[in-house]
């Protein structure tokens, strides 16, 4: 059994990236579980808040879910050719205190995918994740790629992934990532 945790980096109810995450959940089988997380409830990182109150409960809860997983699927939107602040902020909280980084992220398999309305399907945001994953010591899986472009057509208005080709590509991507985890543990 491979246990994946999928995280959507968008708070939008009809988010394309949350739609990808929901479609990925549907790929669960006897050999694969996919737990779905969003970033609602995670406050902006503030070093004073951390010094006074410690790491927020919402962040600790997400840490526990990461620790219980065999690998992470990050569904990233692209904002201004980079990682949206909401997603980077969550990772910044998750990286505190820094002494916890090796247990949480060290050698943890991570795959990055995303969807955007434009023609390049988050390619630059996905690339922008690489130095962050390297800093955290994650094992980035580069055996597949999932860039859902023209998302306005690929998704229904409520965020459901309706494009058959994109659904197939998602399946190939997620199964490829799960197979990598199986082969390397
Ligand atoms: C501040 C901002 C910047 C954006 N910059 C980009 C961009 O650089 N590249 C891109 O493909 N889409 C860009 N977009 C459009 C997003 O891809 C689009 O809003 C998408 O729906 C966000 O993902 P979501 O549907 O999961 O919320 C931007 C949107 C916002 C709000």
GROMACS .gro file of C-alpha atoms and ligand atoms in nm:
model
  216
    1UNK     CA    1   0.000   0.000   0.000
    2UNK     CA    2   0.128   0.346  -0.095
    3UNK     CA    3  -0.017   0.638   0.102
    4UNK     CA    4  -0.001   0.972  -0.078
    5UNK     CA    5  -0.093   1.311   0.062
    6UNK     CA    6  -0.212   1.555  -0.203
    7UNK     CA    7  -0.205   1.926  -0.119
    8UNK     CA    8  -0.375   2.197  -0.325
    9UNK     CA    9  -0.210   2.538  -0.315
   10UNK     CA   10  -0.531   2.727  -0.392
   11UNK     CA   11  -0.799   2.840  -0.147
   12UNK     CA   12  -1.055   2.902  -0.424
   13UNK     CA   13  -1.367   2.685  -0.398
   14UNK     CA   14  -1.372   2.611  -0.772
   15UNK     CA   15  -0.993   2.592  -0.796
   16UNK     CA   16  -0.851   2.402  -1.092
   17UNK     CA   17  -0.570   2.273  -0.871
   18UNK     CA   18  -0.810   2.151  -0.604
   19UNK     CA   19  -1.003   1.995  -0.893
   20UNK     CA   20  -0.689   1.804  -0.989
   21UNK     CA   21  -0.650   1.693  -0.628
   22UNK     CA   22  -1.012   1.572  -0.615
   23UNK     CA   23  -0.967   1.383  -0.941
   24UNK     CA   24  -0.649   1.226  -0.798
   25UNK     CA   25  -0.848   1.110  -0.493
   26UNK     CA   26  -1.062   0.911  -0.732
   27UNK     CA   27  -0.758   0.704  -0.830
   28UNK     CA   28  -0.746   0.533  -0.490
   29UNK     CA   29  -0.735   0.154  -0.501
   30UNK     CA   30  -0.639  -0.141  -0.282
   31UNK     CA   31  -0.275  -0.050  -0.351
   32UNK     CA   32  -0.301   0.329  -0.322
   33UNK     CA   33  -0.464   0.580  -0.085
   34UNK     CA   34  -0.477   0.952  -0.151
   35UNK     CA   35  -0.547   1.182   0.140
   36UNK     CA   36  -0.647   1.534   0.029
   37UNK     CA   37  -0.541   1.852   0.208
   38UNK     CA   38  -0.602   2.220   0.145
   39UNK     CA   39  -0.438   2.514   0.316
   40UNK     CA   40  -0.744   2.675   0.470
   41UNK     CA   41  -0.682   2.792   0.827
   42UNK     CA   42  -0.306   2.837   0.798
   43UNK     CA   43  -0.221   3.194   0.905
   44UNK     CA   44   0.049   3.414   0.756
   45UNK     CA   45   0.392   3.325   0.891
   46UNK     CA   46   0.493   3.569   1.164
   47UNK     CA   47   0.812   3.509   1.362
   48UNK     CA   48   0.666   3.693   1.662
   49UNK     CA   49   0.362   3.463   1.666
   50UNK     CA   50   0.593   3.162   1.644
   51UNK     CA   51   0.809   3.290   1.933
   52UNK     CA   52   0.502   3.363   2.145
   53UNK     CA   53   0.262   3.080   2.060
   54UNK     CA   54   0.465   2.823   1.870
   55UNK     CA   55   0.355   2.660   1.547
   56UNK     CA   56  -0.023   2.696   1.483
   57UNK     CA   57  -0.248   2.395   1.531
   58UNK     CA   58  -0.346   2.390   1.161
   59UNK     CA   59   0.021   2.357   1.068
   60UNK     CA   60   0.085   2.084   1.326
   61UNK     CA   61  -0.216   1.896   1.189
   62UNK     CA   62  -0.077   1.914   0.836
   63UNK     CA   63   0.265   1.801   0.962
   64UNK     CA   64   0.103   1.492   1.113
   65UNK     CA   65  -0.062   1.412   0.780
   66UNK     CA   66   0.270   1.454   0.596
   67UNK     CA   67   0.445   1.225   0.846
   68UNK     CA   68   0.175   0.962   0.792
   69UNK     CA   69   0.228   0.969   0.414
   70UNK     CA   70   0.472   0.786   0.189
   71UNK     CA   71   0.489   1.081  -0.051
   72UNK     CA   72   0.350   1.424  -0.133
   73UNK     CA   73   0.165   1.538  -0.441
   74UNK     CA   74   0.177   1.918  -0.466
   75UNK     CA   75  -0.087   2.074  -0.692
   76UNK     CA   76   0.045   2.422  -0.748
   77UNK     CA   77  -0.120   2.718  -0.914
   78UNK     CA   78   0.113   2.968  -1.084
   79UNK     CA   79   0.107   3.334  -0.981
   80UNK     CA   80   0.330   3.581  -1.162
   81UNK     CA   81   0.540   3.295  -1.294
   82UNK     CA   82   0.612   3.166  -0.945
   83UNK     CA   83   0.474   2.983  -0.640
   84UNK     CA   84   0.159   3.149  -0.496
   85UNK     CA   85   0.219   3.312  -0.158
   86UNK     CA   86  -0.047   3.093   0.008
   87UNK     CA   87   0.145   2.777  -0.081
   88UNK     CA   88   0.491   2.912  -0.004
   89UNK     CA   89   0.360   3.049   0.328
   90UNK     CA   90   0.233   2.703   0.425
   91UNK     CA   91   0.568   2.545   0.341
   92UNK     CA   92   0.746   2.815   0.539
   93UNK     CA   93   0.535   2.735   0.847
   94UNK     CA   94   0.587   2.362   0.792
   95UNK     CA   95   0.962   2.420   0.793
   96UNK     CA   96   0.949   2.559   1.149
   97UNK     CA   97   1.130   2.481   1.369
   98UNK     CA   98   1.410   2.407   1.125
   99UNK     CA   99   1.527   2.116   1.341
  100UNK     CA  100   1.214   1.930   1.230
  101UNK     CA  101   1.287   1.956   0.856
  102UNK     CA  102   1.479   1.627   0.818
  103UNK     CA  103   1.204   1.418   0.980
  104UNK     CA  104   0.924   1.592   0.791
  105UNK     CA  105   1.079   1.643   0.449
  106UNK     CA  106   1.414   1.460   0.438
  107UNK     CA  107   1.417   1.215   0.146
  108UNK     CA  108   1.036   1.232   0.129
  109UNK     CA  109   0.919   1.168  -0.228
  110UNK     CA  110   0.747   1.474  -0.373
  111UNK     CA  111   0.578   1.518  -0.709
  112UNK     CA  112   0.466   1.858  -0.838
  113UNK     CA  113   0.180   1.914  -1.081
  114UNK     CA  114  -0.054   2.199  -1.164
  115UNK     CA  115  -0.321   2.356  -1.379
  116UNK     CA  116  -0.364   2.706  -1.519
  117UNK     CA  117  -0.588   2.875  -1.774
  118UNK     CA  118  -0.292   2.974  -1.993
  119UNK     CA  119  -0.096   2.772  -2.244
  120UNK     CA  120   0.193   2.666  -2.023
  121UNK     CA  121   0.005   2.488  -1.740
  122UNK     CA  122   0.217   2.610  -1.442
  123UNK     CA  123   0.552   2.514  -1.593
  124UNK     CA  124   0.727   2.810  -1.431
  125UNK     CA  125   0.565   2.759  -1.090
  126UNK     CA  126   0.666   2.391  -1.101
  127UNK     CA  127   1.024   2.493  -1.179
  128UNK     CA  128   1.015   2.748  -0.898
  129UNK     CA  129   0.942   2.466  -0.653
  130UNK     CA  130   1.273   2.295  -0.724
  131UNK     CA  131   1.504   2.509  -0.508
  132UNK     CA  132   1.250   2.495  -0.224
  133UNK     CA  133   1.234   2.115  -0.237
  134UNK     CA  134   1.611   2.097  -0.254
  135UNK     CA  135   1.641   2.323   0.053
  136UNK     CA  136   1.403   2.096   0.244
  137UNK     CA  137   1.591   1.782   0.137
  138UNK     CA  138   1.291   1.626  -0.040
  139UNK     CA  139   1.329   1.362  -0.307
  140UNK     CA  140   1.173   1.532  -0.611
  141UNK     CA  141   1.024   1.281  -0.855
  142UNK     CA  142   1.093   1.386  -1.211
  143UNK     CA  143   0.981   1.063  -1.379
  144UNK     CA  144   0.663   1.226  -1.506
  145UNK     CA  145   0.510   1.566  -1.578
  146UNK     CA  146   0.160   1.699  -1.538
  147UNK     CA  147   0.086   2.044  -1.676
  148UNK     CA  148  -0.283   2.103  -1.736
  149UNK     CA  149  -0.308   2.407  -1.964
  150UNK     CA  150  -0.625   2.578  -2.095
  151UNK     CA  151  -0.784   2.480  -1.764
  152UNK     CA  152  -1.100   2.676  -1.845
  153UNK     CA  153  -1.185   2.404  -2.095
  154UNK     CA  154  -1.043   2.107  -1.902
  155UNK     CA  155  -1.250   2.175  -1.588
  156UNK     CA  156  -1.622   2.224  -1.534
  157UNK     CA  157  -1.739   2.543  -1.360
  158UNK     CA  158  -1.740   2.370  -1.020
  159UNK     CA  159  -1.376   2.262  -1.060
  160UNK     CA  160  -1.439   1.902  -1.172
  161UNK     CA  161  -1.177   1.773  -1.415
  162UNK     CA  162  -1.384   1.680  -1.719
  163UNK     CA  163  -1.123   1.654  -1.995
  164UNK     CA  164  -1.064   1.284  -2.064
  165UNK     CA  165  -0.707   1.332  -2.189
  166UNK     CA  166  -0.614   1.530  -1.877
  167UNK     CA  167  -0.774   1.262  -1.656
  168UNK     CA  168  -0.566   1.000  -1.831
  169UNK     CA  169  -0.250   1.209  -1.791
  170UNK     CA  170  -0.327   1.254  -1.421
  171UNK     CA  171  -0.367   0.878  -1.381
  172UNK     CA  172  -0.036   0.808  -1.553
  173UNK     CA  173   0.137   1.072  -1.340
  174UNK     CA  174   0.000   0.955  -1.006
  175UNK     CA  175   0.051   0.585  -1.081
  176UNK     CA  176   0.406   0.655  -1.199
  177UNK     CA  177   0.482   0.839  -0.876
  178UNK     CA  178   0.331   0.560  -0.665
  179UNK     CA  179   0.532   0.299  -0.858
  180UNK     CA  180   0.851   0.496  -0.790
  181UNK     CA  181   0.774   0.492  -0.418
  182UNK     CA  182   0.707   0.118  -0.424
  183UNK     CA  183   1.031   0.049  -0.611
  184UNK     CA  184   1.250   0.259  -0.385
  185UNK     CA  185   1.141   0.160  -0.038
  186LIG     C1  186  -0.203   3.721  -0.881
  186LIG     C2  187  -0.222   3.624  -0.995
  186LIG     C3  188  -0.115   3.599  -1.079
  186LIG     C4  189  -0.128   3.505  -1.180
  186LIG     N1  190  -0.019   3.475  -1.259
  186LIG     C5  191  -0.027   3.372  -1.345
  186LIG     C6  192   0.090   3.325  -1.414
  186LIG     O1  193   0.198   3.378  -1.399
  186LIG     N2  194   0.079   3.220  -1.497
  186LIG     C7  195  -0.041   3.155  -1.516
  186LIG     O2  196  -0.046   3.057  -1.591
  186LIG     N3  197  -0.154   3.198  -1.453
  186LIG     C8  198  -0.149   3.304  -1.369
  186LIG     N4  199  -0.260   3.345  -1.301
  186LIG     C9  200  -0.389   3.281  -1.329
  186LIG    C10  201  -0.406   3.156  -1.245
  186LIG     O3  202  -0.343   3.048  -1.312
  186LIG    C11  203  -0.555   3.129  -1.227
  186LIG     O4  204  -0.610   3.228  -1.145
  186LIG    C12  205  -0.582   2.991  -1.172
  186LIG     O5  206  -0.722   2.970  -1.175
  186LIG    C13  207  -0.527   2.976  -1.031
  186LIG     O6  208  -0.537   2.842  -0.988
  186LIG     P1  209  -0.665   2.783  -0.913
  186LIG     O7  210  -0.773   2.770  -1.018
  186LIG     O8  211  -0.622   2.653  -0.862
  186LIG     O9  212  -0.707   2.881  -0.806
  186LIG    C14  213  -0.251   3.440  -1.201
  186LIG    C15  214  -0.359   3.468  -1.115
  186LIG    C16  215  -0.343   3.558  -1.013
  186LIG    C17  216  -0.461   3.584  -0.919
   0.00000   0.00000   0.00000
